[in-house]
PDB file of C-alpha atoms in Angstrom:
ATOM      1  CA  MET A   1     -14.651   2.479 -16.733  1.00  0.00           C
ATOM      2  CA  PRO A   2     -14.127   3.940 -13.238  1.00  0.00           C
ATOM      3  CA  ASP A   3     -14.237   7.496 -14.597  1.00  0.00           C
ATOM      4  CA  THR A   4     -17.547   6.682 -16.249  1.00  0.00           C
ATOM      5  CA  LEU A   5     -19.007   5.335 -12.987  1.00  0.00           C
ATOM      6  CA  VAL A   6     -17.845   8.376 -11.004  1.00  0.00           C
ATOM      7  CA  GLU A   7     -19.320  10.645 -13.683  1.00  0.00           C
ATOM      8  CA  THR A   8     -22.595   8.711 -13.623  1.00  0.00           C
ATOM      9  CA  HIS A   9     -22.755   9.061  -9.840  1.00  0.00           C
ATOM     10  CA  ALA A  10     -22.074  12.800 -10.176  1.00  0.00           C
ATOM     11  CA  GLU A  11     -24.848  13.086 -12.772  1.00  0.00           C
ATOM     12  CA  ALA A  12     -27.289  11.305 -10.431  1.00  0.00           C
ATOM     13  CA  LEU A  13     -26.289  13.659  -7.607  1.00  0.00           C
ATOM     14  CA  ARG A  14     -26.914  16.673  -9.858  1.00  0.00           C
ATOM     15  CA  LEU A  15     -30.322  15.294 -10.868  1.00  0.00           C
ATOM     16  CA  PHE A  16     -31.391  14.741  -7.280  1.00  0.00           C
ATOM     17  CA  GLY A  17     -29.941  18.121  -6.282  1.00  0.00           C
ATOM     18  CA  GLU A  18     -32.033  19.879  -8.941  1.00  0.00           C
ATOM     19  CA  ARG A  19     -35.128  18.309  -7.385  1.00  0.00           C
ATOM     20  CA  VAL A  20     -34.056  19.241  -3.849  1.00  0.00           C
ATOM     21  CA  ARG A  21     -33.578  22.864  -4.911  1.00  0.00           C
ATOM     22  CA  ALA A  22     -37.077  22.792  -6.472  1.00  0.00           C
ATOM     23  CA  VAL A  23     -38.814  21.883  -3.187  1.00  0.00           C
ATOM     24  CA  GLU A  24     -41.033  24.758  -2.081  1.00  0.00           C
ATOM     25  CA  ASP A  25     -41.126  25.732   1.589  1.00  0.00           C
ATOM     26  CA  ASP A  26     -44.619  24.267   2.010  1.00  0.00           C
ATOM     27  CA  GLN A  27     -43.726  20.927   0.358  1.00  0.00           C
ATOM     28  CA  TRP A  28     -41.294  19.459   2.910  1.00  0.00           C
ATOM     29  CA  GLY A  29     -44.151  17.684   4.710  1.00  0.00           C
ATOM     30  CA  ALA A  30     -45.814  16.408   1.509  1.00  0.00           C
ATOM     31  CA  PRO A  31     -46.210  12.650   0.949  1.00  0.00           C
ATOM     32  CA  THR A  32     -43.986  10.759  -1.490  1.00  0.00           C
ATOM     33  CA  PRO A  33     -44.368   7.494  -3.405  1.00  0.00           C
ATOM     34  CA  CYS A  34     -42.351   5.989  -0.522  1.00  0.00           C
ATOM     35  CA  SER A  35     -45.459   5.537   1.622  1.00  0.00           C
ATOM     36  CA  GLU A  36     -43.732   6.000   4.968  1.00  0.00           C
ATOM     37  CA  TRP A  37     -41.824   9.152   3.971  1.00  0.00           C
ATOM     38  CA  THR A  38     -42.534  12.820   3.533  1.00  0.00           C
ATOM     39  CA  VAL A  39     -40.443  14.907   1.149  1.00  0.00           C
ATOM     40  CA  ARG A  40     -38.163  15.823   4.049  1.00  0.00           C
ATOM     41  CA  ASP A  41     -37.803  12.152   5.069  1.00  0.00           C
ATOM     42  CA  LEU A  42     -36.901  11.205   1.496  1.00  0.00           C
ATOM     43  CA  VAL A  43     -34.301  13.968   1.141  1.00  0.00           C
ATOM     44  CA  ASN A  44     -32.964  13.085   4.595  1.00  0.00           C
ATOM     45  CA  HIS A  45     -32.565   9.432   3.505  1.00  0.00           C
ATOM     46  CA  VAL A  46     -30.674  10.219   0.302  1.00  0.00           C
ATOM     47  CA  THR A  47     -28.543  12.832   2.066  1.00  0.00           C
ATOM     48  CA  GLY A  48     -27.730  10.331   4.807  1.00  0.00           C
ATOM     49  CA  GLU A  49     -26.734   7.732   2.195  1.00  0.00           C
ATOM     50  CA  GLN A  50     -24.208  10.176   0.746  1.00  0.00           C
ATOM     51  CA  LEU A  51     -22.881  11.112   4.204  1.00  0.00           C
ATOM     52  CA  TRP A  52     -21.780   7.502   4.702  1.00  0.00           C
ATOM     53  CA  VAL A  53     -19.455   7.581   1.690  1.00  0.00           C
ATOM     54  CA  PRO A  54     -16.542   9.640   3.096  1.00  0.00           C
ATOM     55  CA  PRO A  55     -16.041   7.562   6.263  1.00  0.00           C
ATOM     56  CA  LEU A  56     -16.640   4.185   4.586  1.00  0.00           C
ATOM     57  CA  VAL A  57     -14.803   4.785   1.303  1.00  0.00           C
ATOM     58  CA  GLY A  58     -12.436   7.631   2.116  1.00  0.00           C
ATOM     59  CA  GLU A  59     -11.428   6.639   5.641  1.00  0.00           C
ATOM     60  CA  GLY A  60     -11.939   2.870   5.461  1.00  0.00           C
ATOM     61  CA  ARG A  61     -14.187   2.818   8.524  1.00  0.00           C
ATOM     62  CA  THR A  62     -16.796   0.175   9.234  1.00  0.00           C
ATOM     63  CA  VAL A  63     -20.493   0.737   9.834  1.00  0.00           C
ATOM     64  CA  GLU A  64     -19.894  -0.119  13.491  1.00  0.00           C
ATOM     65  CA  GLU A  65     -17.142   2.489  13.788  1.00  0.00           C
ATOM     66  CA  VAL A  66     -19.364   5.186  12.307  1.00  0.00           C
ATOM     67  CA  GLY A  67     -22.202   4.107  14.590  1.00  0.00           C
ATOM     68  CA  ASP A  68     -25.336   6.217  14.680  1.00  0.00           C
ATOM     69  CA  ARG A  69     -23.628   9.399  13.491  1.00  0.00           C
ATOM     70  CA  PHE A  70     -26.042   9.671  10.552  1.00  0.00           C
ATOM     71  CA  SER A  71     -29.200   8.489  12.309  1.00  0.00           C
ATOM     72  CA  GLY A  72     -32.148  10.810  12.631  1.00  0.00           C
ATOM     73  CA  ASP A  73     -32.317  14.219  11.023  1.00  0.00           C
ATOM     74  CA  VAL A  74     -29.202  15.076   9.002  1.00  0.00           C
ATOM     75  CA  LEU A  75     -30.798  18.046   7.216  1.00  0.00           C
ATOM     76  CA  GLY A  76     -30.973  20.560  10.051  1.00  0.00           C
ATOM     77  CA  GLU A  77     -32.261  24.060   9.374  1.00  0.00           C
ATOM     78  CA  ASP A  78     -31.091  24.213   5.748  1.00  0.00           C
ATOM     79  CA  PRO A  79     -31.932  20.975   3.900  1.00  0.00           C
ATOM     80  CA  VAL A  80     -30.620  22.246   0.553  1.00  0.00           C
ATOM     81  CA  ALA A  81     -27.222  23.208   1.957  1.00  0.00           C
ATOM     82  CA  SER A  82     -27.034  19.929   3.890  1.00  0.00           C
ATOM     83  CA  TRP A  83     -27.743  17.990   0.705  1.00  0.00           C
ATOM     84  CA  GLU A  84     -25.157  19.936  -1.273  1.00  0.00           C
ATOM     85  CA  ARG A  85     -22.430  19.383   1.330  1.00  0.00           C
ATOM     86  CA  ALA A  86     -23.183  15.650   1.545  1.00  0.00           C
ATOM     87  CA  ALA A  87     -23.272  15.260  -2.248  1.00  0.00           C
ATOM     88  CA  ALA A  88     -19.977  17.120  -2.715  1.00  0.00           C
ATOM     89  CA  ALA A  89     -18.262  15.047  -0.011  1.00  0.00           C
ATOM     90  CA  ALA A  90     -19.537  11.759  -1.480  1.00  0.00           C
ATOM     91  CA  GLN A  91     -18.470  12.760  -4.965  1.00  0.00           C
ATOM     92  CA  ALA A  92     -14.997  13.698  -3.689  1.00  0.00           C
ATOM     93  CA  ALA A  93     -14.643  10.389  -1.819  1.00  0.00           C
ATOM     94  CA  PHE A  94     -15.616   8.275  -4.840  1.00  0.00           C
ATOM     95  CA  SER A  95     -13.366  10.387  -7.099  1.00  0.00           C
ATOM     96  CA  ALA A  96     -10.246   9.802  -4.994  1.00  0.00           C
ATOM     97  CA  PRO A  97      -7.574   7.620  -6.623  1.00  0.00           C
ATOM     98  CA  GLY A  98      -8.282   3.939  -5.953  1.00  0.00           C
ATOM     99  CA  ALA A  99     -11.613   4.563  -4.217  1.00  0.00           C
ATOM    100  CA  LEU A 100     -13.617   2.326  -6.554  1.00  0.00           C
ATOM    101  CA  ASP A 101     -11.163  -0.547  -6.093  1.00  0.00           C
ATOM    102  CA  ARG A 102     -11.247  -0.469  -2.291  1.00  0.00           C
ATOM    103  CA  THR A 103     -13.174  -2.954  -0.232  1.00  0.00           C
ATOM    104  CA  VAL A 104     -15.892  -1.160   1.706  1.00  0.00           C
ATOM    105  CA  ALA A 105     -17.371  -2.636   4.897  1.00  0.00           C
ATOM    106  CA  LEU A 106     -21.127  -2.222   4.450  1.00  0.00           C
ATOM    107  CA  SER A 107     -23.945  -3.357   6.732  1.00  0.00           C
ATOM    108  CA  TYR A 108     -24.541  -6.443   4.544  1.00  0.00           C
ATOM    109  CA  GLY A 109     -20.858  -7.322   4.207  1.00  0.00           C
ATOM    110  CA  PRO A 110     -17.788  -6.306   2.242  1.00  0.00           C
ATOM    111  CA  SER A 111     -18.251  -4.749  -1.189  1.00  0.00           C
ATOM    112  CA  ARG A 112     -16.039  -3.111  -3.781  1.00  0.00           C
ATOM    113  CA  GLY A 113     -16.159   0.655  -3.864  1.00  0.00           C
ATOM    114  CA  ALA A 114     -17.420   0.485  -7.454  1.00  0.00           C
ATOM    115  CA  ALA A 115     -20.381  -1.702  -6.470  1.00  0.00           C
ATOM    116  CA  TYR A 116     -21.229   0.651  -3.597  1.00  0.00           C
ATOM    117  CA  CYS A 117     -21.027   3.651  -5.931  1.00  0.00           C
ATOM    118  CA  ALA A 118     -23.293   1.939  -8.467  1.00  0.00           C
ATOM    119  CA  GLU A 119     -25.819   1.052  -5.763  1.00  0.00           C
ATOM    120  CA  LEU A 120     -25.951   4.632  -4.472  1.00  0.00           C
ATOM    121  CA  THR A 121     -26.231   5.960  -8.016  1.00  0.00           C
ATOM    122  CA  ALA A 122     -29.297   3.849  -8.780  1.00  0.00           C
ATOM    123  CA  ASP A 123     -30.810   4.756  -5.395  1.00  0.00           C
ATOM    124  CA  CYS A 124     -30.332   8.442  -6.142  1.00  0.00           C
ATOM    125  CA  VAL A 125     -31.908   8.134  -9.601  1.00  0.00           C
ATOM    126  CA  VAL A 126     -35.018   6.326  -8.391  1.00  0.00           C
ATOM    127  CA  HIS A 127     -35.458   8.705  -5.470  1.00  0.00           C
ATOM    128  CA  ALA A 128     -35.124  11.647  -7.868  1.00  0.00           C
ATOM    129  CA  TRP A 129     -38.262  10.283  -9.537  1.00  0.00           C
ATOM    130  CA  ASP A 130     -39.958   9.884  -6.133  1.00  0.00           C
ATOM    131  CA  LEU A 131     -39.105  13.463  -5.259  1.00  0.00           C
ATOM    132  CA  SER A 132     -40.237  14.730  -8.669  1.00  0.00           C
ATOM    133  CA  ARG A 133     -43.614  13.074  -8.259  1.00  0.00           C
ATOM    134  CA  ALA A 134     -43.988  14.352  -4.699  1.00  0.00           C
ATOM    135  CA  ILE A 135     -43.317  17.994  -5.573  1.00  0.00           C
ATOM    136  CA  GLY A 136     -44.976  18.006  -8.998  1.00  0.00           C
ATOM    137  CA  VAL A 137     -42.012  18.638 -11.285  1.00  0.00           C
ATOM    138  CA  GLY A 138     -41.036  16.780 -14.466  1.00  0.00           C
ATOM    139  CA  GLU A 139     -40.766  13.057 -13.775  1.00  0.00           C
ATOM    140  CA  ARG A 140     -38.836  12.123 -16.929  1.00  0.00           C
ATOM    141  CA  LEU A 141     -35.409  10.859 -15.946  1.00  0.00           C
ATOM    142  CA  PRO A 142     -32.357  11.010 -18.239  1.00  0.00           C
ATOM    143  CA  ASP A 143     -32.199   7.899 -20.434  1.00  0.00           C
ATOM    144  CA  GLY A 144     -28.569   7.123 -19.567  1.00  0.00           C
ATOM    145  CA  LEU A 145     -29.262   7.190 -15.825  1.00  0.00           C
ATOM    146  CA  VAL A 146     -32.367   5.039 -16.274  1.00  0.00           C
ATOM    147  CA  GLU A 147     -30.473   2.441 -18.329  1.00  0.00           C
ATOM    148  CA  PHE A 148     -27.635   2.408 -15.785  1.00  0.00           C
ATOM    149  CA  SER A 149     -30.070   1.984 -12.884  1.00  0.00           C
ATOM    150  CA  LEU A 150     -32.039  -0.725 -14.639  1.00  0.00           C
ATOM    151  CA  LYS A 151     -28.852  -2.749 -15.219  1.00  0.00           C
ATOM    152  CA  GLU A 152     -27.835  -2.187 -11.597  1.00  0.00           C
ATOM    153  CA  VAL A 153     -31.178  -3.215 -10.087  1.00  0.00           C
ATOM    154  CA  MET A 154     -32.180  -6.149 -12.318  1.00  0.00           C
ATOM    155  CA  PRO A 155     -29.880  -8.784 -10.783  1.00  0.00           C
ATOM    156  CA  TYR A 156     -31.319  -8.327  -7.291  1.00  0.00           C
ATOM    157  CA  ALA A 157     -34.766  -6.791  -7.916  1.00  0.00           C
ATOM    158  CA  ASP A 158     -36.639  -9.981  -7.024  1.00  0.00           C
ATOM    159  CA  GLY A 159     -35.247  -9.951  -3.485  1.00  0.00           C
ATOM    160  CA  LEU A 160     -35.815  -6.284  -2.683  1.00  0.00           C
ATOM    161  CA  ALA A 161     -39.399  -6.629  -1.437  1.00  0.00           C
ATOM    162  CA  ALA A 162     -38.296  -9.311   1.038  1.00  0.00           C
ATOM    163  CA  SER A 163     -36.039  -6.733   2.697  1.00  0.00           C
ATOM    164  CA  GLY A 164     -39.139  -4.834   3.810  1.00  0.00           C
ATOM    165  CA  MET A 165     -37.705  -1.624   2.390  1.00  0.00           C
ATOM    166  CA  PHE A 166     -39.298  -1.932  -1.072  1.00  0.00           C
ATOM    167  CA  ALA A 167     -42.772  -2.606  -2.431  1.00  0.00           C
ATOM    168  CA  GLU A 168     -43.436  -5.742  -4.450  1.00  0.00           C
ATOM    169  CA  PRO A 169     -42.472  -5.416  -8.131  1.00  0.00           C
ATOM    170  CA  LEU A 170     -45.379  -4.480 -10.388  1.00  0.00           C
ATOM    171  CA  GLU A 171     -46.426  -6.106 -13.632  1.00  0.00           C
ATOM    172  CA  VAL A 172     -44.577  -4.391 -16.468  1.00  0.00           C
ATOM    173  CA  PRO A 173     -46.836  -3.439 -19.356  1.00  0.00           C
ATOM    174  CA  GLU A 174     -45.855  -4.925 -22.724  1.00  0.00           C
ATOM    175  CA  GLY A 175     -43.689  -2.503 -24.697  1.00  0.00           C
ATOM    176  CA  ALA A 176     -42.930  -0.406 -21.599  1.00  0.00           C
ATOM    177  CA  ASP A 177     -40.000   1.977 -21.824  1.00  0.00           C
ATOM    178  CA  ALA A 178     -36.926   1.598 -19.630  1.00  0.00           C
ATOM    179  CA  GLN A 179     -38.110   4.119 -17.025  1.00  0.00           C
ATOM    180  CA  THR A 180     -41.464   2.362 -16.604  1.00  0.00           C
ATOM    181  CA  ARG A 181     -39.665  -1.001 -16.288  1.00  0.00           C
ATOM    182  CA  LEU A 182     -37.235   0.384 -13.682  1.00  0.00           C
ATOM    183  CA  LEU A 183     -39.995   1.908 -11.601  1.00  0.00           C
ATOM    184  CA  ALA A 184     -42.147  -1.238 -11.823  1.00  0.00           C
ATOM    185  CA  LEU A 185     -39.234  -3.409 -10.638  1.00  0.00           C
ATOM    186  CA  LEU A 186     -39.128  -1.219  -7.555  1.00  0.00           C
ATOM    187  CA  GLY A 187     -42.886  -1.243  -6.933  1.00  0.00           C
ATOM    188  CA  ARG A 188     -43.600   2.180  -8.423  1.00  0.00           C
ATOM    189  CA  ARG A 189     -46.234   2.990 -11.011  1.00  0.00           C
ATOM    190  CA  ALA A 190     -45.133   5.578 -13.580  1.00  0.00           C
TER     191      ALA A 190
END
């Protein structure tokens, strides 16, 4: 099972990376389905999420110890290269022997490395759709990643809007496919 989770995370990173590499120079300021974020803000968020993995999982640090190291702009002058470095480092940290079994000190409390990896995988998949919509490339997500993300999000989807970081879930049309259901749970209309 752990190899499958690490591979799923790597697949989600590749998917998001394909979208990052597809961003045209004039699209970094474009709006996204995440109403507060531009394309650059969205890529900065997902890149920042991956930057946290090496210190938290690989080094066993706490959020407090890392501090504000990943606050603000983490993309610099070359967003694509910044993304690729962060993705490679996160993938390496989760792939290390025993990484998924470790307890990771997250902002909301301790979590197993596997749960953290699953959370970041689903986040990456959904934001790949956001980025696809924002830059006008194919929005169809791989079925396996959608199914994985749906299973990951369903247990806590009802509480996400209360966090203030997600829109209210939308009504799911009868007979909707898995991608439509996933997006609706997270307040996105396919």
